[in-house]
PDB file of C-alpha atoms in Angstrom:
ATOM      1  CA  UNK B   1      32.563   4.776  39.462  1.00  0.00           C
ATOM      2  CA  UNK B   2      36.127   3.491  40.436  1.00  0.00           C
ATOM      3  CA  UNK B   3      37.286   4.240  36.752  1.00  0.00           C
ATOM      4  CA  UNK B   4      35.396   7.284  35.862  1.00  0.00           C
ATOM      5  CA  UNK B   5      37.241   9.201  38.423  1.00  0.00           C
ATOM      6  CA  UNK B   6      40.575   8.517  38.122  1.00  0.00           C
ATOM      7  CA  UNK B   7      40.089   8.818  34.650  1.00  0.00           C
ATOM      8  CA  UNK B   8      38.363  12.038  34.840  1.00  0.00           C
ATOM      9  CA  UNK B   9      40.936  13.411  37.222  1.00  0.00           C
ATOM     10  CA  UNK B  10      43.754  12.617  34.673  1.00  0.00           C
ATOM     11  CA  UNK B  11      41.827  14.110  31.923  1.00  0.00           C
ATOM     12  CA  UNK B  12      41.400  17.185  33.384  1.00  0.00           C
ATOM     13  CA  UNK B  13      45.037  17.308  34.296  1.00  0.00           C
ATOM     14  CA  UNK B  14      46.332  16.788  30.764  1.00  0.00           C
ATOM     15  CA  UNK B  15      43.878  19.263  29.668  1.00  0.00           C
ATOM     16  CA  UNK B  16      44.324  21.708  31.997  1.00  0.00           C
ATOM     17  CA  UNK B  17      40.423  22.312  32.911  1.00  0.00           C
ATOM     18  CA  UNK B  18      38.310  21.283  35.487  1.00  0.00           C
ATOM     19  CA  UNK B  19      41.020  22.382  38.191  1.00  0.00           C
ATOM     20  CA  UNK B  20      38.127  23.408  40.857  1.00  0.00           C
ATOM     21  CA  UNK B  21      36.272  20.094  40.425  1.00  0.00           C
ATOM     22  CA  UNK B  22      39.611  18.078  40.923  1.00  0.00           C
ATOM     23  CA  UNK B  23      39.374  18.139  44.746  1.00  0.00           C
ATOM     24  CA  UNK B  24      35.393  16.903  44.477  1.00  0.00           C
ATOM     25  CA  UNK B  25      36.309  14.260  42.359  1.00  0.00           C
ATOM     26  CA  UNK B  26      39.146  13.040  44.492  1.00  0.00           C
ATOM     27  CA  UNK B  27      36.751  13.110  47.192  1.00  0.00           C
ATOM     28  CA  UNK B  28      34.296  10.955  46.007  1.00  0.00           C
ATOM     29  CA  UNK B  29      36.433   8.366  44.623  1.00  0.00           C
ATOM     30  CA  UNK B  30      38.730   8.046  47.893  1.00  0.00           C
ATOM     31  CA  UNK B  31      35.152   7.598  49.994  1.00  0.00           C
ATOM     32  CA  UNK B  32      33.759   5.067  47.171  1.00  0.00           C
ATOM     33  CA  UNK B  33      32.549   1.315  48.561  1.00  0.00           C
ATOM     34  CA  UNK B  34      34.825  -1.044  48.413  1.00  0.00           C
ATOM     35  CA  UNK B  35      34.176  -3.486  45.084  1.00  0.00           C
ATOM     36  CA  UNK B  36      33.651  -7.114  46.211  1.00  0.00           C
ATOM     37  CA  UNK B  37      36.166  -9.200  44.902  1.00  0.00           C
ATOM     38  CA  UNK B  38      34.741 -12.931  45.416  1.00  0.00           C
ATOM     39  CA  UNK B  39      32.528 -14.501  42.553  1.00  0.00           C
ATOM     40  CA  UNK B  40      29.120 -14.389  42.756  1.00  0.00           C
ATOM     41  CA  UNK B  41      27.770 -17.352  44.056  1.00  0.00           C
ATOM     42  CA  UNK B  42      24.372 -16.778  43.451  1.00  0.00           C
ATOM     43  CA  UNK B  43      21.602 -15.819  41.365  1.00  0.00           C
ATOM     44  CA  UNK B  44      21.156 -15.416  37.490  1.00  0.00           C
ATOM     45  CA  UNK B  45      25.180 -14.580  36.895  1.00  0.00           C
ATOM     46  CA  UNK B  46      26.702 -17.006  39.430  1.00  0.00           C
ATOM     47  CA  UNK B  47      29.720 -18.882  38.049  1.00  0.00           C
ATOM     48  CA  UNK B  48      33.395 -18.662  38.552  1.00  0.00           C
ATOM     49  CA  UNK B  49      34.350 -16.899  35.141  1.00  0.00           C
ATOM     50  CA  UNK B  50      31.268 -14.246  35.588  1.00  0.00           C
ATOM     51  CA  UNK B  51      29.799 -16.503  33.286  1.00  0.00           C
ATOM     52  CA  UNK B  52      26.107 -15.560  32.165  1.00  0.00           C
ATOM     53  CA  UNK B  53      25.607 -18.094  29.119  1.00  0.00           C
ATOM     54  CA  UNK B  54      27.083 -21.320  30.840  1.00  0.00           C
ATOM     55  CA  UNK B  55      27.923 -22.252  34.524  1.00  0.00           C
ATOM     56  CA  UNK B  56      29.562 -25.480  34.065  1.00  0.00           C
ATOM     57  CA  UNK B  57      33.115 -27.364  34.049  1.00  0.00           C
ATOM     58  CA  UNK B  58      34.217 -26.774  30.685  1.00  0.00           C
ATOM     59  CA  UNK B  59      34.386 -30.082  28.007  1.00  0.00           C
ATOM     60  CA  UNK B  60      37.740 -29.846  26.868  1.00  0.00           C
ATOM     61  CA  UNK B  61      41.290 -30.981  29.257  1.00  0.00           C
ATOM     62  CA  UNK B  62      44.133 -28.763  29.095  1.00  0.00           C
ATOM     63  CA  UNK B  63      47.394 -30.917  27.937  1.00  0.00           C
ATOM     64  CA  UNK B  64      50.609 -30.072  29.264  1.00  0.00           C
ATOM     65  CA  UNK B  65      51.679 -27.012  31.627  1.00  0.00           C
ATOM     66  CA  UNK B  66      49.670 -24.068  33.071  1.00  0.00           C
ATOM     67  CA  UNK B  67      46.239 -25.942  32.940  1.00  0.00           C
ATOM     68  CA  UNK B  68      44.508 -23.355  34.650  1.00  0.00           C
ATOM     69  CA  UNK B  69      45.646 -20.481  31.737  1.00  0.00           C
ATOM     70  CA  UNK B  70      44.596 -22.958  28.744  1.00  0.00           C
ATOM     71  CA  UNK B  71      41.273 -23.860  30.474  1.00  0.00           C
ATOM     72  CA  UNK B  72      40.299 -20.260  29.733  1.00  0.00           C
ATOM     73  CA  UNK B  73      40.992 -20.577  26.085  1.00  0.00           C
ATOM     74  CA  UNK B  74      39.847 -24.169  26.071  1.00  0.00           C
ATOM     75  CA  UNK B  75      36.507 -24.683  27.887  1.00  0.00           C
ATOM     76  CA  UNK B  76      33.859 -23.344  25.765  1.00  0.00           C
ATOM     77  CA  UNK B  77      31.586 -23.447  28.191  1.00  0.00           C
ATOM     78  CA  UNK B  78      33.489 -20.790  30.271  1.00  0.00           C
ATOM     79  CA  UNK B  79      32.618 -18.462  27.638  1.00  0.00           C
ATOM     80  CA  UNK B  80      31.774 -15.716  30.444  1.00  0.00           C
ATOM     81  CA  UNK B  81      30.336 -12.486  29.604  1.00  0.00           C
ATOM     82  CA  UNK B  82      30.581 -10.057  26.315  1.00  0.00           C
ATOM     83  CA  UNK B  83      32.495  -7.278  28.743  1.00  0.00           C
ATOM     84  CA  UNK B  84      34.726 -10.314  30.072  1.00  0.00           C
ATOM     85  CA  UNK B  85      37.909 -10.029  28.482  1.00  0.00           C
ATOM     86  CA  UNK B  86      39.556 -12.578  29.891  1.00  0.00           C
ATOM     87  CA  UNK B  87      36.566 -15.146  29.205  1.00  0.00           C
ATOM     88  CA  UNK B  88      36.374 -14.343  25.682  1.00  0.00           C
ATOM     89  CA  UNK B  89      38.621 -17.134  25.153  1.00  0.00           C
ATOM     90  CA  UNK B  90      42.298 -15.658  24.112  1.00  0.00           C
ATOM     91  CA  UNK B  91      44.643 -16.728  22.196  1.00  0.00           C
ATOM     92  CA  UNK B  92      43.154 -19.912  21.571  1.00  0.00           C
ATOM     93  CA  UNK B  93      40.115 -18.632  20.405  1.00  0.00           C
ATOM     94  CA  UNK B  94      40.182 -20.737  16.757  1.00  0.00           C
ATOM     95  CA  UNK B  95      41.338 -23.870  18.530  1.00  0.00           C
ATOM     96  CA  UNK B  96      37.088 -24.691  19.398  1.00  0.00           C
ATOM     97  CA  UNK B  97      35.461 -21.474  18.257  1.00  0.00           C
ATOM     98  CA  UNK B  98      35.386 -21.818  14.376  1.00  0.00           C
ATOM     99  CA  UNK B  99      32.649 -23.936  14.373  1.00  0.00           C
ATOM    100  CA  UNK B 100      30.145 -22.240  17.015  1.00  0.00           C
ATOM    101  CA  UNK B 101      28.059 -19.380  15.795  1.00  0.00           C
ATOM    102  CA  UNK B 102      26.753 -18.506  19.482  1.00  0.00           C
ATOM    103  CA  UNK B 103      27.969 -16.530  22.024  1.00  0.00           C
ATOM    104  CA  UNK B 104      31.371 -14.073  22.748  1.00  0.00           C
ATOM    105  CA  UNK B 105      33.543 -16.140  20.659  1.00  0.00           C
ATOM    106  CA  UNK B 106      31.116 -16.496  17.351  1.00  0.00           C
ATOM    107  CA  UNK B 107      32.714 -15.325  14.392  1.00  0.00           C
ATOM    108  CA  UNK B 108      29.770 -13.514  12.973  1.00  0.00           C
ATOM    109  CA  UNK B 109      30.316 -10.115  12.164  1.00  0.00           C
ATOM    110  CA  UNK B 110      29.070  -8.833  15.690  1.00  0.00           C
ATOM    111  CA  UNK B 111      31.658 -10.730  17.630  1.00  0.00           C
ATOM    112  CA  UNK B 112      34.960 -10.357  15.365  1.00  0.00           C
ATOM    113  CA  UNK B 113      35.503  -7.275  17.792  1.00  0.00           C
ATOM    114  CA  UNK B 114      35.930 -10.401  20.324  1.00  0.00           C
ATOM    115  CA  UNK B 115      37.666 -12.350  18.477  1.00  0.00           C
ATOM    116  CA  UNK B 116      40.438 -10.295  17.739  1.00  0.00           C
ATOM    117  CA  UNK B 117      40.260  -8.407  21.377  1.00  0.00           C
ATOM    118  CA  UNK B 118      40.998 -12.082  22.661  1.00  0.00           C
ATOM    119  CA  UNK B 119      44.098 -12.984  20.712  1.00  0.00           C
ATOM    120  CA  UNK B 120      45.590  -9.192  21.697  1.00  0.00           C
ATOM    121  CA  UNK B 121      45.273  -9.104  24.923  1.00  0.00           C
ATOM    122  CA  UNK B 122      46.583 -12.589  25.521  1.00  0.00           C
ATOM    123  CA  UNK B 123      49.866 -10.748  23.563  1.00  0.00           C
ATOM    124  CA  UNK B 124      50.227  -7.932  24.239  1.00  0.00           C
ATOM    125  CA  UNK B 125      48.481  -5.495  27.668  1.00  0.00           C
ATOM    126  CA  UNK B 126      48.759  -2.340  27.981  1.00  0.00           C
ATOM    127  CA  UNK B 127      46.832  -1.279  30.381  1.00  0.00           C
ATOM    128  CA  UNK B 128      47.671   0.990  33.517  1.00  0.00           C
ATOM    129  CA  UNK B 129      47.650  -0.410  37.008  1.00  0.00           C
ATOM    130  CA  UNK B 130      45.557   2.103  37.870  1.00  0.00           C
ATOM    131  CA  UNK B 131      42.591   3.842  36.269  1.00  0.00           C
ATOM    132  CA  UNK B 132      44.356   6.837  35.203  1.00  0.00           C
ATOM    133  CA  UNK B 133      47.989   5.571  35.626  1.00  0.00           C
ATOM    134  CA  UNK B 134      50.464   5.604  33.071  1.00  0.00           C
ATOM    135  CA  UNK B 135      50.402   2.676  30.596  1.00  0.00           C
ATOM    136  CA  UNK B 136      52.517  -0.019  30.736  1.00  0.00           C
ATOM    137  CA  UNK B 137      53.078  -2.564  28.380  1.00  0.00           C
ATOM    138  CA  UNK B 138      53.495  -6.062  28.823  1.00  0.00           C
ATOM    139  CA  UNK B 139      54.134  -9.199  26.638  1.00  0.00           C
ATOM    140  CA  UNK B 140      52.449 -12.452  26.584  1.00  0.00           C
ATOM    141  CA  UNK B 141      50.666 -11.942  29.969  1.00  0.00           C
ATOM    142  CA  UNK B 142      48.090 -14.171  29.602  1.00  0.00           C
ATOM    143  CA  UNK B 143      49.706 -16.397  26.578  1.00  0.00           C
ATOM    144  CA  UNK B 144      50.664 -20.218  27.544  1.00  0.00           C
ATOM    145  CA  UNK B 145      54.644 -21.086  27.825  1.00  0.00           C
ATOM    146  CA  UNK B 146      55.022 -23.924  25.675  1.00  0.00           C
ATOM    147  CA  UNK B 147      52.667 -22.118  22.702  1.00  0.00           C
ATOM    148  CA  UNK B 148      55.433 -20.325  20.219  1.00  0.00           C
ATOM    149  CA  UNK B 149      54.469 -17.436  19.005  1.00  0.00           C
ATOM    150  CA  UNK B 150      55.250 -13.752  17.553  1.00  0.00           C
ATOM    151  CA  UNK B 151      53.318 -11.059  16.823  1.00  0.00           C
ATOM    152  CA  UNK B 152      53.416  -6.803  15.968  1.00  0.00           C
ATOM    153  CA  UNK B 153      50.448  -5.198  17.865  1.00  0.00           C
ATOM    154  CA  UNK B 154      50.271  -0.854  18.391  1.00  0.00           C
ATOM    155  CA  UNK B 155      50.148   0.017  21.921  1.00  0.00           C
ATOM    156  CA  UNK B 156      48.608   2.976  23.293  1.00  0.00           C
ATOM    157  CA  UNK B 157      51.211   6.174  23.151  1.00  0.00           C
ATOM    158  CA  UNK B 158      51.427   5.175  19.592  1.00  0.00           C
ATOM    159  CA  UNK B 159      53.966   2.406  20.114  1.00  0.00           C
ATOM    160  CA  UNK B 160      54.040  -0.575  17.360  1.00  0.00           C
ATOM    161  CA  UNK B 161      55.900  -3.887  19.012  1.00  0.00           C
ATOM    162  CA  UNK B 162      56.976  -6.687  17.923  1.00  0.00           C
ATOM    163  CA  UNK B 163      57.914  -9.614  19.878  1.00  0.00           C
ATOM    164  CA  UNK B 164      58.399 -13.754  19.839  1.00  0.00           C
ATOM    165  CA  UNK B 165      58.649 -16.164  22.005  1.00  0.00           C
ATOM    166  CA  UNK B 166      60.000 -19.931  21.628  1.00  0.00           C
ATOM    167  CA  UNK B 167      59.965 -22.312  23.952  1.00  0.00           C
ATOM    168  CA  UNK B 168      58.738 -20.418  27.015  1.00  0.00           C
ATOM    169  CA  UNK B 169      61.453 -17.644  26.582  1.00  0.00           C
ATOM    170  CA  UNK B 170      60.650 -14.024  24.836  1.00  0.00           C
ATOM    171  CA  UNK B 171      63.273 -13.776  22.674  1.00  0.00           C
ATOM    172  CA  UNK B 172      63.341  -9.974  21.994  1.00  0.00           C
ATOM    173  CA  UNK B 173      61.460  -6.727  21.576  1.00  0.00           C
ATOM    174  CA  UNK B 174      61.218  -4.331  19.437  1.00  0.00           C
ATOM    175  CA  UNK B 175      59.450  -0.778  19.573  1.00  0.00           C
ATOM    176  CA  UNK B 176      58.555   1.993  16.773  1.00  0.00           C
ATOM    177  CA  UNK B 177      57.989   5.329  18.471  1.00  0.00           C
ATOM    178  CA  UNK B 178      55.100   6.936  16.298  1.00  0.00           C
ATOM    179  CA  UNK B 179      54.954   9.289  19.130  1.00  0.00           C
ATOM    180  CA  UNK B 180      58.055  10.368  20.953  1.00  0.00           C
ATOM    181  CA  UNK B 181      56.698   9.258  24.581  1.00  0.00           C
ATOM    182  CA  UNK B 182      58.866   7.589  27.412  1.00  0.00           C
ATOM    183  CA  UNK B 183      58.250   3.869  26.904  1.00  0.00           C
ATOM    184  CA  UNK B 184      57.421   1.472  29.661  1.00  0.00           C
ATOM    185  CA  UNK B 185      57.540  -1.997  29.290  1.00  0.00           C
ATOM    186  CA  UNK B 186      57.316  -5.022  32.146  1.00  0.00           C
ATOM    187  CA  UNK B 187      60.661  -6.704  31.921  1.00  0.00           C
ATOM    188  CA  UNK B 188      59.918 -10.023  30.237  1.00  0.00           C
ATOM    189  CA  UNK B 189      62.765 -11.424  31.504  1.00  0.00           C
ATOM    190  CA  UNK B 190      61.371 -11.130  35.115  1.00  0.00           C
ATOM    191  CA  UNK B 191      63.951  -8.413  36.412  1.00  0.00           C
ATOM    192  CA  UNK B 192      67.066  -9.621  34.724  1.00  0.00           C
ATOM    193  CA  UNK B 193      69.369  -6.633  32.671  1.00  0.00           C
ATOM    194  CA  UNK B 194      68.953  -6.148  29.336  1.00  0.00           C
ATOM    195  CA  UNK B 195      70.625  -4.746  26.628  1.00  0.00           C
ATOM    196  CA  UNK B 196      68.825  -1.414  24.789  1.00  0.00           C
ATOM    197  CA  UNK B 197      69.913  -0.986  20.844  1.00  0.00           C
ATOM    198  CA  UNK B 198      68.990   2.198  19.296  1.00  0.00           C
ATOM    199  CA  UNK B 199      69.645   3.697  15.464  1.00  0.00           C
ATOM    200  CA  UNK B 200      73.061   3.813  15.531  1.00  0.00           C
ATOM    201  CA  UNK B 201      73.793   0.286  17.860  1.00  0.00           C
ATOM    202  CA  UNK B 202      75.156   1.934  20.613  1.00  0.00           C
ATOM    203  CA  UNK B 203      74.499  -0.570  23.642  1.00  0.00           C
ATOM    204  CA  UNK B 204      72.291   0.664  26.653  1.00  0.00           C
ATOM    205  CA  UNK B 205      72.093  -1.299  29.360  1.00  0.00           C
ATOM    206  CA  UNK B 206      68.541  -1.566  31.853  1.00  0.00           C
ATOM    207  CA  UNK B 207      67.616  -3.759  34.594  1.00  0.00           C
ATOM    208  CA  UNK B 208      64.507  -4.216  36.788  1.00  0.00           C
ATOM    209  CA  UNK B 209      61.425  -5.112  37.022  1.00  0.00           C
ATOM    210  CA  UNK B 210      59.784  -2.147  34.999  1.00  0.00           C
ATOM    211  CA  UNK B 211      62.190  -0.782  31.825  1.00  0.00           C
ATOM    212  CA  UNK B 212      61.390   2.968  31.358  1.00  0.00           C
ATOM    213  CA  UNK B 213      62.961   4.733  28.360  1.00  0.00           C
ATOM    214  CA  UNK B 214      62.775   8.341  26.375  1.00  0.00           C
ATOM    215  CA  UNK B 215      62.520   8.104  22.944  1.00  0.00           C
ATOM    216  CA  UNK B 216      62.162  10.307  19.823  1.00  0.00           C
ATOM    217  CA  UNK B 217      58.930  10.191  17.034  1.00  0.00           C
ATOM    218  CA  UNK B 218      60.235   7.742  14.264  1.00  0.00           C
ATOM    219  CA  UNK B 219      62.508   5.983  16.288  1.00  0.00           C
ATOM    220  CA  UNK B 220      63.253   2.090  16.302  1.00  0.00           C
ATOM    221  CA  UNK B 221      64.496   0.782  19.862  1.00  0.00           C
ATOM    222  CA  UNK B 222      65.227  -3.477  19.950  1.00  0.00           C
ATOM    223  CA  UNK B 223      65.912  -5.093  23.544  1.00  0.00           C
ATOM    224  CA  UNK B 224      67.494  -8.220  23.825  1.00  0.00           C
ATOM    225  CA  UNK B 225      68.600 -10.395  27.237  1.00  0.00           C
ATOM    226  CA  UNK B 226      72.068  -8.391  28.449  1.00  0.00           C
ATOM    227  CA  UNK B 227      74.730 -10.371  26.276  1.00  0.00           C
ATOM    228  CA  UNK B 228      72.425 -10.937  23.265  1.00  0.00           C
ATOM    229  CA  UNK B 229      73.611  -9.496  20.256  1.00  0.00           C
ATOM    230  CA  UNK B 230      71.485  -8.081  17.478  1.00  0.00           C
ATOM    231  CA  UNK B 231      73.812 -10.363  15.030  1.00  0.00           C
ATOM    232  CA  UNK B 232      72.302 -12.926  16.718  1.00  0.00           C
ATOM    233  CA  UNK B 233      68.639 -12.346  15.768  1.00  0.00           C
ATOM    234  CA  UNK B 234      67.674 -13.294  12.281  1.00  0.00           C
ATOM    235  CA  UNK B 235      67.483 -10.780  10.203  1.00  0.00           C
ATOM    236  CA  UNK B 236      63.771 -10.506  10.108  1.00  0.00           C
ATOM    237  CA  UNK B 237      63.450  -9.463  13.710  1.00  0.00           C
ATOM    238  CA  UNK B 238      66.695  -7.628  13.746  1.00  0.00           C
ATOM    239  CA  UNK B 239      65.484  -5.638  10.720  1.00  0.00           C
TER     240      UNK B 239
END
């Protein structure tokens, strides 16, 4: 009920319709019950992950930095539920999962929807803050520091990114506009300036924490740190 409206609401406003229903639905989702937001302690789904198939501490130590983010891909037995995104194990998902057939992070048919639903989200998120909120993206939100990686994943508004990151730092980002919507990105580089490289090179510059930007259907857009060239990207990403 705390989704469906605002979702419904936003609907109806980008479709025009439902104009007389608005101020009902408004209603009823400002004079909703507040949603708990401590675990369950009790009964069948108690556990700290919303775990339904295993309560316990999970089997396998996190090495190195952030051992609370790599328990979650780690610990098998924090599996949590089929709706719990975050328990479905991430990024790390092949690490301990290739050999289980049981549970969110099997690889039987049924569950490749997990699998790869896992590994995204711990890229790329591009979810609104808000139900019914603009979209905005963000990079490696839930992926470990000292794990390199890179990856091209569509986000919603028909955006395809690309990023990397090495050692701990995001190195760049790139964007293909398959739609011609404003872009909104978290600033992976905290709220630092960046530099904004279009078609023809031009430099646009960008600060803050949230980087909001027009762009046009087909278009490529590449931001770097402020002071990064796109010289200095190999050609691969720069191209």
């Amino acid at each position: 009920m705390h989704m469906i409206f605002p979702l419904a609401i936003r609907a109806s406003e980008i479709l025009g319709v439902d104009a007389d229903l608005r101020l009902l639905w408004k209603e009823i989702k400002e004079n909703l019950v507040t949603m708990p937001e401590t675990p369950r302690r009790s009964g069948a789904s108690r556990g700290g992950y919303g775990a339904f198939v295993y309560g316990g501490p999970g089997a396998i130590e996190p090495l190195g930095t952030e051992p609370e983010l790599k328990s979650m891909f780690l610990n098998f037995n924090r599996t949590g539920g089929f709706i719990d995104t975050t328990g479905i194990g991430g990024a790390q998902i092949f690490r301990n999962r290739l050999r289980l057939r049981e549970g969110p992070g099997a690889i039987d048919a049924e569950h490749i929807g997990g699998l790869a639903s896992g590994i995204h989200s711990s890229l790329l998120t591009n979810a609104s803050e808000l139900p019914g909120k603009e979209p905005v993206i963000q990079l490696f939100s839930a992926w470990p520091k000292d794990w390199d990686a890179e990856f091209r994943l569509l986000a919603r508004d028909g955006f395809l990114v690309s990023s990397s990151q090495r050692k701990g730092r995001v190195e760049f980002v790139e964007v293909i506009s398959q739609c011609g919507r404003e872009c909104r990105i978290l600033n992976p580089w905290t709220d630092a300036k960046v530099s904004l490289f279009r078609a023809d090179n031009k430099e646009e510059h960008l600060d803050g924490s949230l980087l909001m930007f027009p762009t046009q259907q087909g278009e490529r857009v590449v931001i770097v740190p402020s002071g990064t060239q796109l010289s200095q990207l190999d050609h691969r990403k720069a191209n």
